[in-house]
């Protein structure tokens, strides 16, 4: 116990130099989902087999105070809306421009629609959307539109665009293969990317009935490898990141998908824990930077601008290990999710299997030195 406390003290002292801001919150139950509902609020939800909370949290006001932080005493997260669900929440997506969130329980491809209270502090069930896929969790994507819609599916063969309130079917992805999905993401108002667990991905337009553009799995992929795919922040999105369960990272140009333009090997071991906890993401403001989590108890930040075509190990430019350092001895804590803040370049929110939520703004050591 003394060694644990000494390690925690050492990390805390070091954090004074490596973080501009660091805030910690503890949930009653761990979450594996998080999505922004605004620049200062985020939704999280539990994934236990029994009842779970869905919460909208307001970020600490002290973080959002760009000037005179010393005059802002409030350092805590605040629950602004809350609700209960009888099922686990394995996927959660906020519909931009609305007070709706959509969830999936991981047991079927059906979706649950919720309304964040405007005149009350309650998150209420507002309907559902039927999926057409097999048993298993759906991936989701949404973009701002006059008529709230959600793109969803469990495999490449059952991706569909549905009207949110009425549940009307607006588009279906017409492909023959039924590969499990690792991601869905809008690249523009009408074009989306469907990333498959085998490393392949499709690019399609919801306005057109023509066949989608297809990129096959990476040449280095093996049958045992799982892949996660993410497009750079847009619109327009021009770079595609693929990360494998063995730590291989590939960047492709959306305008020429023939081969990767750069590659790197993560400086970490294989995934520890559930594959569903792995997250890969491009920074929306910090050009060329990505975050990877779910391989263990840390979130790793990489700068892809210095990668070459040759696959070689590269060190991260920053590692947030606060979840594992602050956990109790013997706890095998794994990061379950992370999000870049939509406007603050180096601010991220991360969650872990012990119920901890961290909000942190990291220091660029290259600029500080």
mmCIF file of C-alpha atoms in Angstrom:
data_model
loop_
_atom_site.group_PDB
_atom_site.id
_atom_site.type_symbol
_atom_site.label_atom_id
_atom_site.label_comp_id
_atom_site.label_asym_id
_atom_site.label_seq_id
_atom_site.Cartn_x
_atom_site.Cartn_y
_atom_site.Cartn_z
ATOM 1 C CA UNK A 1 0.000 0.000 0.000
ATOM 2 C CA UNK A 2 2.865 2.372 0.794
ATOM 3 C CA UNK A 3 4.421 1.749 -2.629
ATOM 4 C CA UNK A 4 1.042 2.485 -4.252
ATOM 5 C CA UNK A 5 0.708 5.775 -2.377
ATOM 6 C CA UNK A 6 4.284 6.745 -3.269
ATOM 7 C CA UNK A 7 3.605 6.025 -6.953
ATOM 8 C CA UNK A 8 0.413 8.069 -6.849
ATOM 9 C CA UNK A 9 2.236 10.956 -5.182
ATOM 10 C CA UNK A 10 5.002 10.830 -7.809
ATOM 11 C CA UNK A 11 2.458 10.876 -10.647
ATOM 12 C CA UNK A 12 0.567 13.777 -9.062
ATOM 13 C CA UNK A 13 3.754 15.841 -8.744
ATOM 14 C CA UNK A 14 4.717 15.011 -12.344
ATOM 15 C CA UNK A 15 1.210 15.935 -13.525
ATOM 16 C CA UNK A 16 1.768 19.525 -12.422
ATOM 17 C CA UNK A 17 4.257 19.784 -15.304
ATOM 18 C CA UNK A 18 2.534 17.582 -17.878
ATOM 19 C CA UNK A 19 -1.081 18.807 -17.644
ATOM 20 C CA UNK A 20 -2.583 22.254 -18.023
ATOM 21 C CA UNK A 21 -5.794 20.929 -16.455
ATOM 22 C CA UNK A 22 -6.805 17.634 -14.853
ATOM 23 C CA UNK A 23 -10.222 16.834 -13.343
ATOM 24 C CA UNK A 24 -11.486 13.549 -11.893
ATOM 25 C CA UNK A 25 -15.052 12.285 -11.423
ATOM 26 C CA UNK A 26 -16.309 8.949 -10.124
ATOM 27 C CA UNK A 27 -19.415 7.232 -11.525
ATOM 28 C CA UNK A 28 -21.373 4.694 -9.483
ATOM 29 C CA UNK A 29 -21.001 2.224 -12.350
ATOM 30 C CA UNK A 30 -18.437 2.214 -15.176
ATOM 31 C CA UNK A 31 -19.298 3.410 -18.667
ATOM 32 C CA UNK A 32 -18.006 2.431 -22.089
ATOM 33 C CA UNK A 33 -19.830 5.190 -23.966
ATOM 34 C CA UNK A 34 -19.518 8.971 -24.025
ATOM 35 C CA UNK A 35 -20.648 11.614 -26.484
ATOM 36 C CA UNK A 36 -20.726 15.398 -26.418
ATOM 37 C CA UNK A 37 -24.143 17.047 -26.276
ATOM 38 C CA UNK A 38 -22.527 20.515 -26.387
ATOM 39 C CA UNK A 39 -19.125 22.100 -25.836
ATOM 40 C CA UNK A 40 -19.597 21.902 -22.070
ATOM 41 C CA UNK A 41 -21.842 18.836 -21.561
ATOM 42 C CA UNK A 42 -21.308 15.122 -22.187
ATOM 43 C CA UNK A 43 -23.548 12.034 -21.947
ATOM 44 C CA UNK A 44 -22.404 8.769 -20.339
ATOM 45 C CA UNK A 45 -24.259 5.553 -19.449
ATOM 46 C CA UNK A 46 -23.570 2.304 -17.621
ATOM 47 C CA UNK A 47 -23.249 -1.147 -19.189
ATOM 48 C CA UNK A 48 -24.039 -3.566 -16.349
ATOM 49 C CA UNK A 49 -26.572 -6.329 -17.015
ATOM 50 C CA UNK A 50 -29.176 -4.765 -14.699
ATOM 51 C CA UNK A 51 -30.523 -1.196 -14.532
ATOM 52 C CA UNK A 52 -28.175 1.561 -15.668
ATOM 53 C CA UNK A 53 -28.034 5.317 -15.359
ATOM 54 C CA UNK A 54 -27.875 7.621 -18.364
ATOM 55 C CA UNK A 55 -26.351 10.929 -17.289
ATOM 56 C CA UNK A 56 -25.668 14.269 -18.908
ATOM 57 C CA UNK A 57 -22.718 15.861 -17.101
ATOM 58 C CA UNK A 58 -21.642 19.496 -17.210
ATOM 59 C CA UNK A 59 -17.881 19.985 -17.341
ATOM 60 C CA UNK A 60 -16.152 21.774 -14.449
ATOM 61 C CA UNK A 61 -16.637 25.555 -14.875
ATOM 62 C CA UNK A 62 -13.003 26.109 -13.942
ATOM 63 C CA UNK A 63 -11.890 24.276 -17.124
ATOM 64 C CA UNK A 64 -14.132 26.446 -19.290
ATOM 65 C CA UNK A 65 -12.884 29.695 -17.748
ATOM 66 C CA UNK A 66 -10.303 30.831 -20.307
ATOM 67 C CA UNK A 67 -9.190 33.720 -18.111
ATOM 68 C CA UNK A 68 -8.958 34.290 -14.356
ATOM 69 C CA UNK A 69 -9.174 30.579 -13.527
ATOM 70 C CA UNK A 70 -8.129 31.447 -9.993
ATOM 71 C CA UNK A 71 -11.393 33.303 -9.496
ATOM 72 C CA UNK A 72 -13.431 30.228 -10.511
ATOM 73 C CA UNK A 73 -13.649 27.874 -7.557
ATOM 74 C CA UNK A 74 -15.886 25.188 -9.092
ATOM 75 C CA UNK A 75 -13.790 22.170 -10.098
ATOM 76 C CA UNK A 76 -16.498 19.490 -10.084
ATOM 77 C CA UNK A 77 -18.621 17.841 -12.750
ATOM 78 C CA UNK A 78 -22.352 18.430 -12.297
ATOM 79 C CA UNK A 79 -25.201 16.075 -13.239
ATOM 80 C CA UNK A 80 -27.688 18.208 -15.211
ATOM 81 C CA UNK A 81 -29.968 15.457 -16.568
ATOM 82 C CA UNK A 82 -30.438 11.801 -15.668
ATOM 83 C CA UNK A 83 -32.501 8.755 -16.552
ATOM 84 C CA UNK A 84 -32.667 4.974 -16.102
ATOM 85 C CA UNK A 85 -32.663 2.095 -18.556
ATOM 86 C CA UNK A 86 -33.333 -1.582 -17.887
ATOM 87 C CA UNK A 87 -30.641 -2.679 -20.334
ATOM 88 C CA UNK A 88 -26.890 -2.140 -20.721
ATOM 89 C CA UNK A 89 -25.751 0.706 -22.963
ATOM 90 C CA UNK A 90 -23.084 -0.486 -25.400
ATOM 91 C CA UNK A 91 -23.346 2.406 -27.863
ATOM 92 C CA UNK A 92 -24.583 5.992 -27.452
ATOM 93 C CA UNK A 93 -24.861 8.824 -29.976
ATOM 94 C CA UNK A 94 -26.134 12.378 -29.634
ATOM 95 C CA UNK A 95 -28.083 13.691 -32.641
ATOM 96 C CA UNK A 96 -26.484 17.094 -33.461
ATOM 97 C CA UNK A 97 -28.774 20.095 -33.253
ATOM 98 C CA UNK A 98 -31.346 18.254 -31.094
ATOM 99 C CA UNK A 99 -31.890 17.137 -27.506
ATOM 100 C CA UNK A 100 -32.118 13.489 -28.604
ATOM 101 C CA UNK A 101 -29.654 10.717 -27.841
ATOM 102 C CA UNK A 102 -29.825 7.191 -29.257
ATOM 103 C CA UNK A 103 -28.557 4.061 -27.519
ATOM 104 C CA UNK A 104 -28.075 0.381 -28.314
ATOM 105 C CA UNK A 105 -27.960 -2.421 -25.735
ATOM 106 C CA UNK A 106 -25.531 -4.723 -27.542
ATOM 107 C CA UNK A 107 -28.088 -7.544 -27.547
ATOM 108 C CA UNK A 108 -29.933 -6.674 -30.763
ATOM 109 C CA UNK A 109 -29.637 -4.203 -33.612
ATOM 110 C CA UNK A 110 -32.634 -2.172 -32.383
ATOM 111 C CA UNK A 111 -32.085 1.355 -31.070
ATOM 112 C CA UNK A 112 -33.587 3.218 -28.135
ATOM 113 C CA UNK A 113 -34.364 6.947 -28.507
ATOM 114 C CA UNK A 114 -34.168 9.285 -25.515
ATOM 115 C CA UNK A 115 -35.028 12.966 -24.984
ATOM 116 C CA UNK A 116 -32.849 15.122 -22.742
ATOM 117 C CA UNK A 117 -35.171 17.181 -20.544
ATOM 118 C CA UNK A 118 -35.643 20.850 -21.386
ATOM 119 C CA UNK A 119 -38.188 21.731 -18.699
ATOM 120 C CA UNK A 120 -36.992 19.086 -16.243
ATOM 121 C CA UNK A 121 -33.808 17.276 -15.242
ATOM 122 C CA UNK A 122 -35.071 13.889 -16.494
ATOM 123 C CA UNK A 123 -33.893 11.923 -19.537
ATOM 124 C CA UNK A 124 -37.013 10.200 -20.864
ATOM 125 C CA UNK A 125 -37.556 7.378 -23.359
ATOM 126 C CA UNK A 126 -38.931 8.868 -26.596
ATOM 127 C CA UNK A 127 -39.281 5.835 -28.869
ATOM 128 C CA UNK A 128 -37.207 3.332 -30.780
ATOM 129 C CA UNK A 129 -35.825 2.441 -34.197
ATOM 130 C CA UNK A 130 -35.875 -1.117 -35.518
ATOM 131 C CA UNK A 131 -32.660 -2.563 -36.897
ATOM 132 C CA UNK A 132 -32.524 -5.237 -39.562
ATOM 133 C CA UNK A 133 -29.342 -6.968 -38.525
ATOM 134 C CA UNK A 134 -28.577 -10.121 -36.538
ATOM 135 C CA UNK A 135 -28.254 -10.307 -32.787
ATOM 136 C CA UNK A 136 -25.429 -8.135 -31.563
ATOM 137 C CA UNK A 137 -24.696 -4.468 -31.084
ATOM 138 C CA UNK A 138 -25.193 -1.749 -33.661
ATOM 139 C CA UNK A 139 -22.779 1.042 -34.568
ATOM 140 C CA UNK A 140 -24.240 4.503 -35.063
ATOM 141 C CA UNK A 141 -23.485 7.832 -36.726
ATOM 142 C CA UNK A 142 -25.411 11.086 -36.966
ATOM 143 C CA UNK A 143 -25.067 14.488 -38.550
ATOM 144 C CA UNK A 144 -26.982 17.744 -38.309
ATOM 145 C CA UNK A 145 -30.143 17.814 -40.439
ATOM 146 C CA UNK A 146 -33.546 19.497 -40.407
ATOM 147 C CA UNK A 147 -35.167 16.092 -39.921
ATOM 148 C CA UNK A 148 -33.356 14.125 -37.138
ATOM 149 C CA UNK A 149 -31.895 10.900 -38.538
ATOM 150 C CA UNK A 150 -29.500 8.160 -37.458
ATOM 151 C CA UNK A 151 -27.260 5.850 -39.502
ATOM 152 C CA UNK A 152 -26.954 2.432 -37.886
ATOM 153 C CA UNK A 153 -26.101 -1.223 -38.434
ATOM 154 C CA UNK A 154 -24.346 -4.237 -36.945
ATOM 155 C CA UNK A 155 -22.790 -5.535 -40.178
ATOM 156 C CA UNK A 156 -22.012 -4.081 -43.588
ATOM 157 C CA UNK A 157 -25.101 -5.797 -45.029
ATOM 158 C CA UNK A 158 -27.621 -4.125 -42.696
ATOM 159 C CA UNK A 159 -26.466 -0.490 -42.588
ATOM 160 C CA UNK A 160 -29.472 1.800 -42.874
ATOM 161 C CA UNK A 161 -30.412 5.459 -42.435
ATOM 162 C CA UNK A 162 -33.585 5.890 -40.371
ATOM 163 C CA UNK A 163 -35.781 8.834 -39.524
ATOM 164 C CA UNK A 164 -35.465 9.216 -35.784
ATOM 165 C CA UNK A 165 -38.967 9.871 -34.471
ATOM 166 C CA UNK A 166 -41.078 7.874 -36.938
ATOM 167 C CA UNK A 167 -38.413 5.220 -37.573
ATOM 168 C CA UNK A 168 -38.962 5.428 -41.344
ATOM 169 C CA UNK A 169 -36.297 3.780 -43.529
ATOM 170 C CA UNK A 170 -34.510 6.357 -45.728
ATOM 171 C CA UNK A 171 -31.503 4.423 -47.114
ATOM 172 C CA UNK A 172 -29.981 0.937 -47.147
ATOM 173 C CA UNK A 173 -26.369 0.054 -47.965
ATOM 174 C CA UNK A 174 -26.471 -2.482 -50.799
ATOM 175 C CA UNK A 175 -23.542 -4.883 -50.331
ATOM 176 C CA UNK A 176 -23.328 -8.665 -50.487
ATOM 177 C CA UNK A 177 -20.956 -9.329 -47.591
ATOM 178 C CA UNK A 178 -22.099 -9.180 -43.977
ATOM 179 C CA UNK A 179 -18.889 -8.224 -42.184
ATOM 180 C CA UNK A 180 -19.217 -7.063 -38.553
ATOM 181 C CA UNK A 181 -18.759 -3.305 -38.219
ATOM 182 C CA UNK A 182 -16.234 -1.550 -36.012
ATOM 183 C CA UNK A 183 -17.349 1.991 -36.918
ATOM 184 C CA UNK A 184 -19.814 4.209 -38.757
ATOM 185 C CA UNK A 185 -18.998 7.840 -39.491
ATOM 186 C CA UNK A 186 -20.327 10.641 -41.670
ATOM 187 C CA UNK A 187 -17.607 12.229 -43.833
ATOM 188 C CA UNK A 188 -19.937 14.987 -45.062
ATOM 189 C CA UNK A 189 -23.658 15.759 -45.010
ATOM 190 C CA UNK A 190 -24.402 12.770 -47.240
ATOM 191 C CA UNK A 191 -21.263 10.594 -47.553
ATOM 192 C CA UNK A 192 -20.391 8.077 -44.836
ATOM 193 C CA UNK A 193 -17.746 5.501 -44.000
ATOM 194 C CA UNK A 194 -18.556 2.008 -42.734
ATOM 195 C CA UNK A 195 -15.469 0.375 -41.213
ATOM 196 C CA UNK A 196 -15.408 -3.410 -40.831
ATOM 197 C CA UNK A 197 -13.621 -5.469 -38.200
ATOM 198 C CA UNK A 198 -11.583 -7.250 -40.907
ATOM 199 C CA UNK A 199 -9.981 -3.941 -41.964
ATOM 200 C CA UNK A 200 -12.052 -3.286 -45.078
ATOM 201 C CA UNK A 201 -14.333 -0.275 -45.355
ATOM 202 C CA UNK A 202 -17.068 1.128 -47.574
ATOM 203 C CA UNK A 203 -17.719 4.730 -48.613
ATOM 204 C CA UNK A 204 -21.265 5.458 -49.754
ATOM 205 C CA UNK A 205 -23.621 8.368 -50.394
ATOM 206 C CA UNK A 206 -27.098 8.235 -48.830
ATOM 207 C CA UNK A 207 -28.469 10.246 -51.779
ATOM 208 C CA UNK A 208 -27.393 7.663 -54.368
ATOM 209 C CA UNK A 209 -28.363 4.071 -55.074
ATOM 210 C CA UNK A 210 -25.065 3.295 -56.834
ATOM 211 C CA UNK A 211 -22.613 0.747 -55.452
ATOM 212 C CA UNK A 212 -20.347 2.028 -52.670
ATOM 213 C CA UNK A 213 -16.597 2.491 -52.974
ATOM 214 C CA UNK A 214 -14.786 -0.426 -51.323
ATOM 215 C CA UNK A 215 -11.329 -0.630 -49.781
ATOM 216 C CA UNK A 216 -10.131 -4.187 -49.014
ATOM 217 C CA UNK A 217 -8.395 -5.222 -45.788
ATOM 218 C CA UNK A 218 -4.749 -4.123 -45.455
ATOM 219 C CA UNK A 219 -2.239 -6.453 -47.104
ATOM 220 C CA UNK A 220 -0.638 -7.110 -43.724
ATOM 221 C CA UNK A 221 -3.931 -8.177 -42.136
ATOM 222 C CA UNK A 222 -4.278 -11.698 -40.769
ATOM 223 C CA UNK A 223 -7.403 -13.653 -39.899
ATOM 224 C CA UNK A 224 -6.722 -13.085 -36.197
ATOM 225 C CA UNK A 225 -6.439 -9.304 -36.542
ATOM 226 C CA UNK A 226 -9.322 -6.996 -35.740
ATOM 227 C CA UNK A 227 -9.307 -3.433 -37.073
ATOM 228 C CA UNK A 228 -10.807 -0.110 -36.031
ATOM 229 C CA UNK A 229 -11.272 2.647 -38.617
ATOM 230 C CA UNK A 230 -11.673 6.418 -38.245
ATOM 231 C CA UNK A 231 -11.669 9.297 -40.743
ATOM 232 C CA UNK A 232 -10.001 12.606 -39.946
ATOM 233 C CA UNK A 233 -12.212 15.404 -38.701
ATOM 234 C CA UNK A 234 -14.130 17.225 -41.404
ATOM 235 C CA UNK A 235 -15.825 18.062 -43.529
ATOM 236 C CA UNK A 236 -14.023 17.423 -45.718
ATOM 237 C CA UNK A 237 -12.389 14.318 -44.291
ATOM 238 C CA UNK A 238 -9.324 13.275 -46.279
ATOM 239 C CA UNK A 239 -7.378 10.763 -44.154
ATOM 240 C CA UNK A 240 -8.394 7.308 -42.973
ATOM 241 C CA UNK A 241 -6.790 5.733 -39.899
ATOM 242 C CA UNK A 242 -6.874 1.979 -39.360
ATOM 243 C CA UNK A 243 -5.552 0.414 -36.141
ATOM 244 C CA UNK A 244 -5.246 -3.342 -35.651
ATOM 245 C CA UNK A 245 -5.536 -5.438 -32.490
ATOM 246 C CA UNK A 246 -1.791 -6.120 -32.800
ATOM 247 C CA UNK A 247 -1.016 -2.384 -32.662
ATOM 248 C CA UNK A 248 -0.378 -1.734 -36.362
ATOM 249 C CA UNK A 249 -1.508 1.754 -37.447
ATOM 250 C CA UNK A 250 -2.059 2.741 -41.093
ATOM 251 C CA UNK A 251 -3.034 6.104 -42.617
ATOM 252 C CA UNK A 252 -4.593 6.224 -46.094
ATOM 253 C CA UNK A 253 -5.603 9.129 -48.311
ATOM 254 C CA UNK A 254 -9.297 9.141 -49.082
ATOM 255 C CA UNK A 255 -8.546 10.400 -52.601
ATOM 256 C CA UNK A 256 -6.237 7.449 -53.332
ATOM 257 C CA UNK A 257 -6.969 4.297 -51.367
ATOM 258 C CA UNK A 258 -4.461 2.116 -53.194
ATOM 259 C CA UNK A 259 -1.986 1.890 -50.333
ATOM 260 C CA UNK A 260 -1.179 3.474 -46.991
ATOM 261 C CA UNK A 261 0.641 6.808 -47.138
ATOM 262 C CA UNK A 262 2.177 6.251 -43.691
ATOM 263 C CA UNK A 263 2.377 3.560 -41.038
ATOM 264 C CA UNK A 264 3.550 2.946 -37.498
ATOM 265 C CA UNK A 265 3.591 0.262 -34.824
ATOM 266 C CA UNK A 266 2.138 1.149 -31.445
ATOM 267 C CA UNK A 267 4.538 1.079 -28.549
ATOM 268 C CA UNK A 268 2.279 -1.244 -26.545
ATOM 269 C CA UNK A 269 1.216 -4.859 -26.220
ATOM 270 C CA UNK A 270 -1.961 -6.467 -27.593
ATOM 271 C CA UNK A 271 -5.427 -5.489 -26.428
ATOM 272 C CA UNK A 272 -5.981 -6.235 -22.740
ATOM 273 C CA UNK A 273 -9.645 -6.787 -21.996
ATOM 274 C CA UNK A 274 -12.679 -6.438 -24.255
ATOM 275 C CA UNK A 275 -12.196 -5.518 -27.903
ATOM 276 C CA UNK A 276 -15.312 -3.352 -27.521
ATOM 277 C CA UNK A 277 -13.327 -0.955 -25.323
ATOM 278 C CA UNK A 278 -10.860 -0.004 -28.078
ATOM 279 C CA UNK A 279 -11.259 3.539 -29.421
ATOM 280 C CA UNK A 280 -9.262 5.326 -32.131
ATOM 281 C CA UNK A 281 -9.864 8.970 -33.043
ATOM 282 C CA UNK A 282 -8.436 11.929 -34.914
ATOM 283 C CA UNK A 283 -8.085 15.215 -33.050
ATOM 284 C CA UNK A 284 -10.711 17.623 -34.431
ATOM 285 C CA UNK A 285 -8.512 20.706 -33.964
ATOM 286 C CA UNK A 286 -4.915 19.458 -33.592
ATOM 287 C CA UNK A 287 -3.877 18.565 -37.136
ATOM 288 C CA UNK A 288 -2.351 15.101 -37.593
ATOM 289 C CA UNK A 289 -2.779 13.920 -33.991
ATOM 290 C CA UNK A 290 -4.665 10.757 -33.027
ATOM 291 C CA UNK A 291 -5.648 9.098 -29.759
ATOM 292 C CA UNK A 292 -5.791 5.348 -29.103
ATOM 293 C CA UNK A 293 -7.210 3.655 -26.004
ATOM 294 C CA UNK A 294 -8.533 0.295 -24.840
ATOM 295 C CA UNK A 295 -5.243 -1.603 -25.133
ATOM 296 C CA UNK A 296 -4.715 -1.168 -21.384
ATOM 297 C CA UNK A 297 -5.029 1.464 -18.693
ATOM 298 C CA UNK A 298 -3.762 4.424 -20.719
ATOM 299 C CA UNK A 299 -4.739 6.785 -23.530
ATOM 300 C CA UNK A 300 -1.915 7.290 -26.032
ATOM 301 C CA UNK A 301 -1.517 10.343 -28.270
ATOM 302 C CA UNK A 302 0.449 10.023 -31.539
ATOM 303 C CA UNK A 303 1.511 12.581 -34.135
ATOM 304 C CA UNK A 304 1.025 11.005 -37.578
ATOM 305 C CA UNK A 305 2.789 13.879 -39.373
ATOM 306 C CA UNK A 306 6.187 12.318 -38.586
ATOM 307 C CA UNK A 307 5.319 8.790 -39.784
ATOM 308 C CA UNK A 308 6.814 7.242 -42.915
ATOM 309 C CA UNK A 309 5.648 4.438 -45.215
ATOM 310 C CA UNK A 310 7.915 1.987 -43.390
ATOM 311 C CA UNK A 311 6.245 0.152 -40.508
ATOM 312 C CA UNK A 312 8.298 0.808 -37.382
ATOM 313 C CA UNK A 313 7.701 1.415 -33.700
ATOM 314 C CA UNK A 314 7.005 5.026 -32.802
ATOM 315 C CA UNK A 315 6.653 6.481 -29.304
ATOM 316 C CA UNK A 316 3.529 8.412 -28.370
ATOM 317 C CA UNK A 317 3.888 12.156 -27.872
ATOM 318 C CA UNK A 318 1.824 11.884 -24.685
ATOM 319 C CA UNK A 319 0.419 9.119 -22.476
ATOM 320 C CA UNK A 320 -2.393 9.636 -19.987
ATOM 321 C CA UNK A 321 -1.974 6.863 -17.419
ATOM 322 C CA UNK A 322 -3.997 8.477 -14.648
ATOM 323 C CA UNK A 323 -6.684 5.775 -14.603
ATOM 324 C CA UNK A 324 -4.233 2.943 -13.925
ATOM 325 C CA UNK A 325 -2.010 4.954 -11.558
ATOM 326 C CA UNK A 326 -4.920 6.024 -9.354
ATOM 327 C CA UNK A 327 -6.604 2.584 -9.264
ATOM 328 C CA UNK A 328 -6.316 0.275 -6.294
ATOM 329 C CA UNK A 329 -3.486 -2.299 -6.241
ATOM 330 C CA UNK A 330 -4.567 -5.491 -8.002
ATOM 331 C CA UNK A 331 -7.240 -3.784 -10.097
ATOM 332 C CA UNK A 332 -6.660 -4.435 -13.782
ATOM 333 C CA UNK A 333 -8.123 -1.117 -14.948
ATOM 334 C CA UNK A 334 -8.722 -0.652 -18.680
ATOM 335 C CA UNK A 335 -9.678 2.582 -20.423
ATOM 336 C CA UNK A 336 -13.150 2.025 -21.898
ATOM 337 C CA UNK A 337 -13.640 5.201 -23.950
ATOM 338 C CA UNK A 338 -12.171 8.584 -24.831
ATOM 339 C CA UNK A 339 -13.288 11.761 -26.593
ATOM 340 C CA UNK A 340 -11.427 14.791 -27.905
ATOM 341 C CA UNK A 341 -13.083 18.053 -26.914
ATOM 342 C CA UNK A 342 -14.659 19.510 -30.090
ATOM 343 C CA UNK A 343 -13.013 22.927 -29.701
ATOM 344 C CA UNK A 344 -10.106 22.730 -27.231
ATOM 345 C CA UNK A 345 -7.029 21.339 -29.078
ATOM 346 C CA UNK A 346 -5.436 19.216 -26.307
ATOM 347 C CA UNK A 347 -8.412 18.491 -24.046
ATOM 348 C CA UNK A 348 -9.759 14.928 -23.825
ATOM 349 C CA UNK A 349 -12.259 13.078 -21.674
ATOM 350 C CA UNK A 350 -11.583 9.429 -20.840
ATOM 351 C CA UNK A 351 -13.415 6.744 -18.882
ATOM 352 C CA UNK A 352 -12.247 3.486 -17.328
ATOM 353 C CA UNK A 353 -13.536 0.133 -16.084
ATOM 354 C CA UNK A 354 -13.391 1.297 -12.438
ATOM 355 C CA UNK A 355 -15.992 4.032 -13.075
ATOM 356 C CA UNK A 356 -13.474 6.870 -13.179
ATOM 357 C CA UNK A 357 -13.925 9.789 -15.568
ATOM 358 C CA UNK A 358 -10.926 12.009 -16.308
ATOM 359 C CA UNK A 359 -10.942 15.333 -18.129
ATOM 360 C CA UNK A 360 -7.447 16.465 -19.041
ATOM 361 C CA UNK A 361 -5.573 19.010 -21.094
ATOM 362 C CA UNK A 362 -2.053 17.832 -21.870
ATOM 363 C CA UNK A 363 1.090 19.914 -22.279
ATOM 364 C CA UNK A 364 2.978 19.768 -25.571
ATOM 365 C CA UNK A 365 6.453 19.004 -24.221
ATOM 366 C CA UNK A 366 8.125 19.741 -27.563
ATOM 367 C CA UNK A 367 6.771 23.285 -27.446
ATOM 368 C CA UNK A 368 7.490 23.649 -23.741
ATOM 369 C CA UNK A 369 11.151 22.638 -24.052
#
